[in-house]
Short mmCIF file of C-alpha atoms and ligand atoms in Angstrom, two decimals:
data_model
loop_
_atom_site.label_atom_id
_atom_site.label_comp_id
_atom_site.label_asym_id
_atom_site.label_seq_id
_atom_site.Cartn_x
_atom_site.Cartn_y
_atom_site.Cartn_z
CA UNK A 1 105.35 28.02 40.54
CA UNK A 2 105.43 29.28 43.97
CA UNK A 3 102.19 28.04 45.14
CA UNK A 4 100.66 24.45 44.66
CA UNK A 5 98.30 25.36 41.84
CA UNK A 6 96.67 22.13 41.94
CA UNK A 7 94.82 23.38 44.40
CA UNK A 8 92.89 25.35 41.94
CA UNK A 9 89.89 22.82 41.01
CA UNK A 10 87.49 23.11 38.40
CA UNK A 11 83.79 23.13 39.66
CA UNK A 12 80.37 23.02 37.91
CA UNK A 13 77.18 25.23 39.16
CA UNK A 14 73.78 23.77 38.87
CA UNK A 15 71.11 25.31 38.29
CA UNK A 16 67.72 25.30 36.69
CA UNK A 17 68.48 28.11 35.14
CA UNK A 18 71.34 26.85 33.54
CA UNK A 19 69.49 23.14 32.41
CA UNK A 20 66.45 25.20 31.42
CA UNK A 21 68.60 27.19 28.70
CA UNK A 22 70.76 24.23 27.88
CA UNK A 23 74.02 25.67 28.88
CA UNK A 24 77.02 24.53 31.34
CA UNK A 25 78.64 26.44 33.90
CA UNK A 26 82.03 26.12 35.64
CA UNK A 27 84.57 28.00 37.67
CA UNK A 28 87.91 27.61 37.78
CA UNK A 29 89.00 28.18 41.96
CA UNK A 30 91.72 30.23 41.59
CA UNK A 31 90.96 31.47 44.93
CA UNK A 32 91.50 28.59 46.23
CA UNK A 33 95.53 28.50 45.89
CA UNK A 34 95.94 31.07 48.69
CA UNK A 35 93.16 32.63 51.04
CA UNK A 36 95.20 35.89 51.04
CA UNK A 37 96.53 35.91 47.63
CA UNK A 38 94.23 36.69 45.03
CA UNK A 39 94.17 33.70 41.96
CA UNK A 40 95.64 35.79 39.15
CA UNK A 41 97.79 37.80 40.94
CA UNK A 42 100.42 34.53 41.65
CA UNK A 43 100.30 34.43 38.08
CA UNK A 44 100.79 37.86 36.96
CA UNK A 45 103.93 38.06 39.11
CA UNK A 46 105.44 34.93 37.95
CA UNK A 47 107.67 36.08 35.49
CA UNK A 48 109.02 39.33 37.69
CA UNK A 49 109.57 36.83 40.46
CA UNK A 50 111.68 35.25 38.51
CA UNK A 51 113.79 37.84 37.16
CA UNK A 52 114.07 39.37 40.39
CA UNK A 53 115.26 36.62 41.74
CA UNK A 54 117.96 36.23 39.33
CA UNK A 55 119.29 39.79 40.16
CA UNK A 56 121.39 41.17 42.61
CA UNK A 57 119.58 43.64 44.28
CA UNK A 58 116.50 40.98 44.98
CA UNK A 59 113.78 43.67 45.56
CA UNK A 60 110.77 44.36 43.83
CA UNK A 61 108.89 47.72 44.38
CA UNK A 62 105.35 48.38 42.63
CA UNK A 63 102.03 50.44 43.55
CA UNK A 64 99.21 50.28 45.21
CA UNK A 65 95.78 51.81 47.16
CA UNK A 66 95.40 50.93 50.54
CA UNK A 67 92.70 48.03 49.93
CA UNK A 68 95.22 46.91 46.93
CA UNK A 69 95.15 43.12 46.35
CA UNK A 70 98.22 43.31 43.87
CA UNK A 71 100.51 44.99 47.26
CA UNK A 72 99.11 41.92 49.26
CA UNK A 73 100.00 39.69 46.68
CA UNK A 74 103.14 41.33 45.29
CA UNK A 75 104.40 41.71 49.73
CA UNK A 76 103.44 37.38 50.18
CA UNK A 77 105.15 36.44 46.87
CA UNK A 78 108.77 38.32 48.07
CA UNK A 79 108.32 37.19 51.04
CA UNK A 80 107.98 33.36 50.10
CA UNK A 81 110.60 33.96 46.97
CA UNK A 82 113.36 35.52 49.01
CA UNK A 83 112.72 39.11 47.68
CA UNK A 84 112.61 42.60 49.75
CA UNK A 85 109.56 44.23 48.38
CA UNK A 86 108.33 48.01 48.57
CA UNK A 87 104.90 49.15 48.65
CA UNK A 88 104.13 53.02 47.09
CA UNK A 89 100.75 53.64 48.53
CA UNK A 90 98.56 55.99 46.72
CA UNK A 91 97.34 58.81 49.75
CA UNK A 92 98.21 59.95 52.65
CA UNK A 93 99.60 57.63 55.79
CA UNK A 94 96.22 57.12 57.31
CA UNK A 95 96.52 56.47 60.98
CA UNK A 96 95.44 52.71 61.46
CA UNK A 97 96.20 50.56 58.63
CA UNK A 98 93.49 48.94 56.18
CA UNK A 99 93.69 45.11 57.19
CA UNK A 100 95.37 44.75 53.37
CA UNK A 101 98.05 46.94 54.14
CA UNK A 102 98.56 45.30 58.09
CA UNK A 103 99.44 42.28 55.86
CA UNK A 104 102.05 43.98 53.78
CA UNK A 105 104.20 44.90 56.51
CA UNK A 106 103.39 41.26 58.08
CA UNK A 107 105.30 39.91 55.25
CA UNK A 108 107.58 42.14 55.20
CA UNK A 109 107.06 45.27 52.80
CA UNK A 110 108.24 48.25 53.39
CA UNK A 111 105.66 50.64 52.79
CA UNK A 112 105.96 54.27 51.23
CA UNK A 113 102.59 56.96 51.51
CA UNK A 114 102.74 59.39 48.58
CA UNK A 115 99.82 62.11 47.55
CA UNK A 116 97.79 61.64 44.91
CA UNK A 117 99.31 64.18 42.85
CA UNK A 118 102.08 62.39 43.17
CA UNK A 119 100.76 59.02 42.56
CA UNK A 120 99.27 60.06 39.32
CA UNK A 121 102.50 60.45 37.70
CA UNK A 122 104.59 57.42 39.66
CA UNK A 123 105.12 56.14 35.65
CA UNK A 124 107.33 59.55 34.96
CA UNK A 125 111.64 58.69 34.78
CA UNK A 126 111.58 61.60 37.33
CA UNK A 127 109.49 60.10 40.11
CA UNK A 128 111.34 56.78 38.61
CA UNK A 129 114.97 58.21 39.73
CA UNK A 130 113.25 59.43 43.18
CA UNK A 131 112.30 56.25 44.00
CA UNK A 132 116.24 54.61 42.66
CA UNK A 133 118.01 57.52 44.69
CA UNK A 134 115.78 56.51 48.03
CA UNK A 135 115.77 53.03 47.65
CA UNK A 136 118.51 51.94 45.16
CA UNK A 137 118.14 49.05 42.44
CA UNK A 138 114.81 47.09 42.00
CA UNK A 139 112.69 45.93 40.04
CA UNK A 140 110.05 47.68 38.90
CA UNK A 141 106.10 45.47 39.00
CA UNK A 142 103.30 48.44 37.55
CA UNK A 143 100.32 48.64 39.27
CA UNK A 144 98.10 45.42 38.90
CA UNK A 145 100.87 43.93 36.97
CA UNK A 146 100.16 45.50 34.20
CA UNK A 147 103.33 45.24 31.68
CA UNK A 148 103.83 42.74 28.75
CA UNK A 149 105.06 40.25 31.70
CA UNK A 150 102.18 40.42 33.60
CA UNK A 151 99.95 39.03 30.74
CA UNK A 152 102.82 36.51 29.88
CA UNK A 153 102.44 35.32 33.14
CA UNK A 154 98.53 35.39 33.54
CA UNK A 155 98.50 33.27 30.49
CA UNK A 156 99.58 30.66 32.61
CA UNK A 157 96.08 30.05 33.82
CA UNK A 158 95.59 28.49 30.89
CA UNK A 159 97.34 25.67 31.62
CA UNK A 160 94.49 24.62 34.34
CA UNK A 161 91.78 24.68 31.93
CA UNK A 162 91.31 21.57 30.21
CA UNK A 163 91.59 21.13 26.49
CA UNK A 164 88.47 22.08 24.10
CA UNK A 165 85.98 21.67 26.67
CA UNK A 166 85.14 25.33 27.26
CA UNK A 167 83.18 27.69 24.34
CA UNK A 168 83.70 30.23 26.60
CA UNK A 169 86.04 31.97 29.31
CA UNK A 170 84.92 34.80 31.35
CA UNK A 171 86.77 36.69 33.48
CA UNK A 172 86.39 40.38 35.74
CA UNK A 173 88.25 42.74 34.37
CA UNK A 174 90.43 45.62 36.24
CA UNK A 175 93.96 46.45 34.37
CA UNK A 176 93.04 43.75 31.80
CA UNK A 177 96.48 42.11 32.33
CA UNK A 178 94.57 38.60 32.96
CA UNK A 179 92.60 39.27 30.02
CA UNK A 180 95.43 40.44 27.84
CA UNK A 181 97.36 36.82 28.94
CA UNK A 182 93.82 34.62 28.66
CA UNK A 183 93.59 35.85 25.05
CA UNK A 184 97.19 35.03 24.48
CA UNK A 185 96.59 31.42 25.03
CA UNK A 186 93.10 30.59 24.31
CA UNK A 187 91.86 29.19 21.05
CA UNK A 188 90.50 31.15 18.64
CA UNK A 189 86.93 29.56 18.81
CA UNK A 190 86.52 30.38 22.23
CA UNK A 191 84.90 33.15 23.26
CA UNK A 192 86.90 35.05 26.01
CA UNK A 193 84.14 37.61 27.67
CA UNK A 194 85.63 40.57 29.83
CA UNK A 195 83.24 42.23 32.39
CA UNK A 196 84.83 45.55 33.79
CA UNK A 197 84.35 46.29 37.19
CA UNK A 198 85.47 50.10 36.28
CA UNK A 199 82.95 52.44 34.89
CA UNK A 200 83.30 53.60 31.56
CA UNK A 201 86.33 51.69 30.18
CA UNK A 202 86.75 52.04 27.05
CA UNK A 203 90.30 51.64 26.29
CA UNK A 204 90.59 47.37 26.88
CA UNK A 205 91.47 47.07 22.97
CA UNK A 206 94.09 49.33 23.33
CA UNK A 207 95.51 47.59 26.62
CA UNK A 208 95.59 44.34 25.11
CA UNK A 209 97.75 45.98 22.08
CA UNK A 210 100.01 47.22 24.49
CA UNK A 211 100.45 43.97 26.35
CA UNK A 212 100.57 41.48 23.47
CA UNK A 213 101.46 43.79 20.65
CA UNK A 214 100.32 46.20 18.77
CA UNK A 215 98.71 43.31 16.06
CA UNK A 216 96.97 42.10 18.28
CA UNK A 217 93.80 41.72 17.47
CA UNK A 218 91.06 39.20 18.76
CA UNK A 219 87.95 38.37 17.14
CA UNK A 220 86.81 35.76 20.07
CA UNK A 221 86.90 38.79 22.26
CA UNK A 222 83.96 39.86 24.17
CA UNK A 223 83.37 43.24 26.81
CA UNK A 224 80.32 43.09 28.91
CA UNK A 225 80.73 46.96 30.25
CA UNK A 226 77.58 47.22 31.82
CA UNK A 227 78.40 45.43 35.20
CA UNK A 228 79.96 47.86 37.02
CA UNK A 229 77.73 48.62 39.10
CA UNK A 230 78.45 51.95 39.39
CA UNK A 231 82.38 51.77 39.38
CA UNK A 232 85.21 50.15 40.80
CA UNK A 233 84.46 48.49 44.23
CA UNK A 234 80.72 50.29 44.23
CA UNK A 235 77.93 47.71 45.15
CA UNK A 236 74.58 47.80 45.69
CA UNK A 237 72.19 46.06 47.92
CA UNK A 238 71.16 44.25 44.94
CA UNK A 239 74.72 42.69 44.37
CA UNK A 240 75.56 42.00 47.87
CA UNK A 241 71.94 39.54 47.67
CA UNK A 242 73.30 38.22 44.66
CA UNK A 243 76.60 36.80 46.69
CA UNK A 244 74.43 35.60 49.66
CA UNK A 245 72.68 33.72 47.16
CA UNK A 246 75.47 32.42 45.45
CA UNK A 247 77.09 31.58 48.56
CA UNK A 248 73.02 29.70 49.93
CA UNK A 249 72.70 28.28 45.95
CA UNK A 250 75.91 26.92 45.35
CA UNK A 251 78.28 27.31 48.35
CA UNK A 252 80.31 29.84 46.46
CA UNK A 253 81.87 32.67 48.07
CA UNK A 254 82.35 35.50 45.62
CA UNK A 255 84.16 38.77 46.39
CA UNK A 256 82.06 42.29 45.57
CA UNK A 257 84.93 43.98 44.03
CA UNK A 258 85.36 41.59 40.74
CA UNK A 259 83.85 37.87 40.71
CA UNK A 260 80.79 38.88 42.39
CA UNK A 261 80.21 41.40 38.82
CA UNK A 262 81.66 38.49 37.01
CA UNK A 263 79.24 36.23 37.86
CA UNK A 264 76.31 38.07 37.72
CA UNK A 265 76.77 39.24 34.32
CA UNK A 266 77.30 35.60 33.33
CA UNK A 267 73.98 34.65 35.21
CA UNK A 268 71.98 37.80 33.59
CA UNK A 269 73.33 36.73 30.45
CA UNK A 270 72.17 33.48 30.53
CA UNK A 271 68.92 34.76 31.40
CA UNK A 272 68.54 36.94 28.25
CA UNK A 273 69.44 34.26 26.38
CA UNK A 274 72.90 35.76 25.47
CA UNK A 275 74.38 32.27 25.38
CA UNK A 276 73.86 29.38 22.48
CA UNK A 277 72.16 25.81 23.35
CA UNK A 278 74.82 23.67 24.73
CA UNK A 279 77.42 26.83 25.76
CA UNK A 280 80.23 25.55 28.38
CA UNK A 281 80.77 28.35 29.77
CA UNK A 282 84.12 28.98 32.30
CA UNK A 283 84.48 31.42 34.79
CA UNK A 284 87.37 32.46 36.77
CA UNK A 285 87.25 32.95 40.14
CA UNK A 286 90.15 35.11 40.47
CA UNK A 287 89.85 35.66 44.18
CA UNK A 288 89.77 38.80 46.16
CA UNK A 289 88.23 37.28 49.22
CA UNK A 290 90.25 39.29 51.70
CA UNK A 291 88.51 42.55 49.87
CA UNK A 292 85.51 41.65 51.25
CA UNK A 293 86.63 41.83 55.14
CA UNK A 294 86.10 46.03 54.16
CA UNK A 295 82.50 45.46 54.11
CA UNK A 296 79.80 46.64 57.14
CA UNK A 297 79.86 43.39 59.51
CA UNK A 298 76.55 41.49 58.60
CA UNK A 299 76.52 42.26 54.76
CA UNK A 300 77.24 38.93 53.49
CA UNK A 301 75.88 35.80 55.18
CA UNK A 302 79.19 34.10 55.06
C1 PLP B 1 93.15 42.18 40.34
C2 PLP B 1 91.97 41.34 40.22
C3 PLP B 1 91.28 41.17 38.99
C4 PLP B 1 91.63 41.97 37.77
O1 PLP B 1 92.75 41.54 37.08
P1 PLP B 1 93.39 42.44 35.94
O2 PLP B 1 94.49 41.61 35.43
O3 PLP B 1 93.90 43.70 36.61
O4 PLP B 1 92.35 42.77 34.95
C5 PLP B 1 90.22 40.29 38.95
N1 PLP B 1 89.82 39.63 40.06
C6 PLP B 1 90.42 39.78 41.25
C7 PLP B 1 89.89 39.05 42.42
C8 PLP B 1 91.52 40.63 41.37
O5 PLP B 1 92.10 40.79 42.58
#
């Protein structure tokens, strides 16, 4: 592993809440392993870091929106593994660059504006041979990681979470690449819950199959889809509280993009008794802290 994941501690929340119903909750700091790197994302790239490593053109290329933290991830891991790394960024070059993509090109990546016509079909073998003819061999990451690879990779995580402790993993959910690699290694008692921080997904089951396999099938599989809150990176006054509590309650910074959704749903679940007497219940704080620098100064109290 490129990163010392030991940094990524296991801590419990109190909360009378939580002793009132009789259940346990943890979170797995995954953010902690890198301010700038989100958790998961080390771990999703694992495995292409590796090949690309082992090649001779040493470049990875993948996509990206301009608040992407898969480029900011994908741009530090080449940069610490040796690798060149190219950025396709989904809209026009703006004229000041989002503090995510400032970082990119501090570490290196060469970044690459294309319209969003164009970005909807960056999967096609034409735009494919564009991108070869411009920029030669490399090694292809899809967006968020999301590629049998990327879920080998994520199912890594699993390797910080001790033994039978947990009944239950939970987990935001964007590309479902994390999710497709927690499933892979949990055990088949616990309960692995997916919030999605995209409105109306409905296609997670058919994700997973094409991550794992098309057998794959999990009965300790759970979707909580009605935590958007409105879509992906919406928020509300009401959620935004929620983190400044979370950060007064428990001194835990959340991000408003994914663990902030996470985290509530787990909390509103608990509430409506949606857990059993004696539930340990683990969530992962995948990170995404930088996201949160995109928010009007004085929104969050930390
Ligand atoms: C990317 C990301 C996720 C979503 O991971 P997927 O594998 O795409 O589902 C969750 N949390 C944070 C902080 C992320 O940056």
């Amino acid at each position: 592993m490129l990163f010392d994941i030991s940094k990524a501690d296991i801590e419990e929340i109190h909360d009378d809440l939580f002793s009132e119903k009789q259940v346990g909750v943890s979170v797995l700091r995954l953010d902690k392993i890198h301010p700038l790197v989100s958790g998961n994302k080390i771990f999703k790239l694992h495995y292409f870091l590796e090949e690309a490593r082992g090649s001779t053109h040493k470049t990875i290329l993948s996509f990206g929106g301009a608040y992407s933290n898969h480029l900011a991830a994908t741009a530090y891991a080449c940069k610490a593994s040796g690798l060149s790394s190219i950025g396709i960024v989904r809209g026009e070059a703006p004229t000041r660059l989002s503090p995510t993509l400032q970082q990119c090109v501090e570490d290196g990546m060469l970044l690459q504006f294309v319209s969003r016509t164009e970005y909807d079909v960056k999967e096609t073998i034409e735009f494919n041979n564009k991108l070869k003819t411009q920029f030669g061999e490399f090694m292809l990451v899809p967006e968020g990681g999301f590629h049998p690879l990327g879920a080998k990779g994520a199912a890594l995580i699993y390797h910080l979470i001790p033994g039978k402790k947990y009944s239950h993993i939970a987990l935001a959910t964007g590309t479902a690449t994390t999710l497709a690699g927690m499933l892979r290694a949990a055990d088949a008692d616990q309960q692995v819950i997916s919030i999605p921080v995209l409105k109306g997904i409905t296609d997670n089951k058919e994700r997973i199959k094409q991550l794992n396999g098309v057998d794959a099938e999990y009965k300790n599989l759970e979707i909580l889809s009605d935590y958007h809150f409105g879509g992906y990176a919406k928020k509300t006054t009401f959620l935004t509280d929620f983190m400044n509590l979370c950060h007064q309650r428990y001194r835990l910074q959340l991000d408003f993009v994914y663990t902030a959704k996470m985290f509530f749903a787990i909390t509103d679940r608990i509430k409506n008794d949606g857990f059993k007497k004696g539930s340990q219940i683990l969530c992962l704080h995948t990170g995404g802290l930088q996201g949160n620098k995109s928010l009007p100064l004085n929104t969050l109290l930390f």
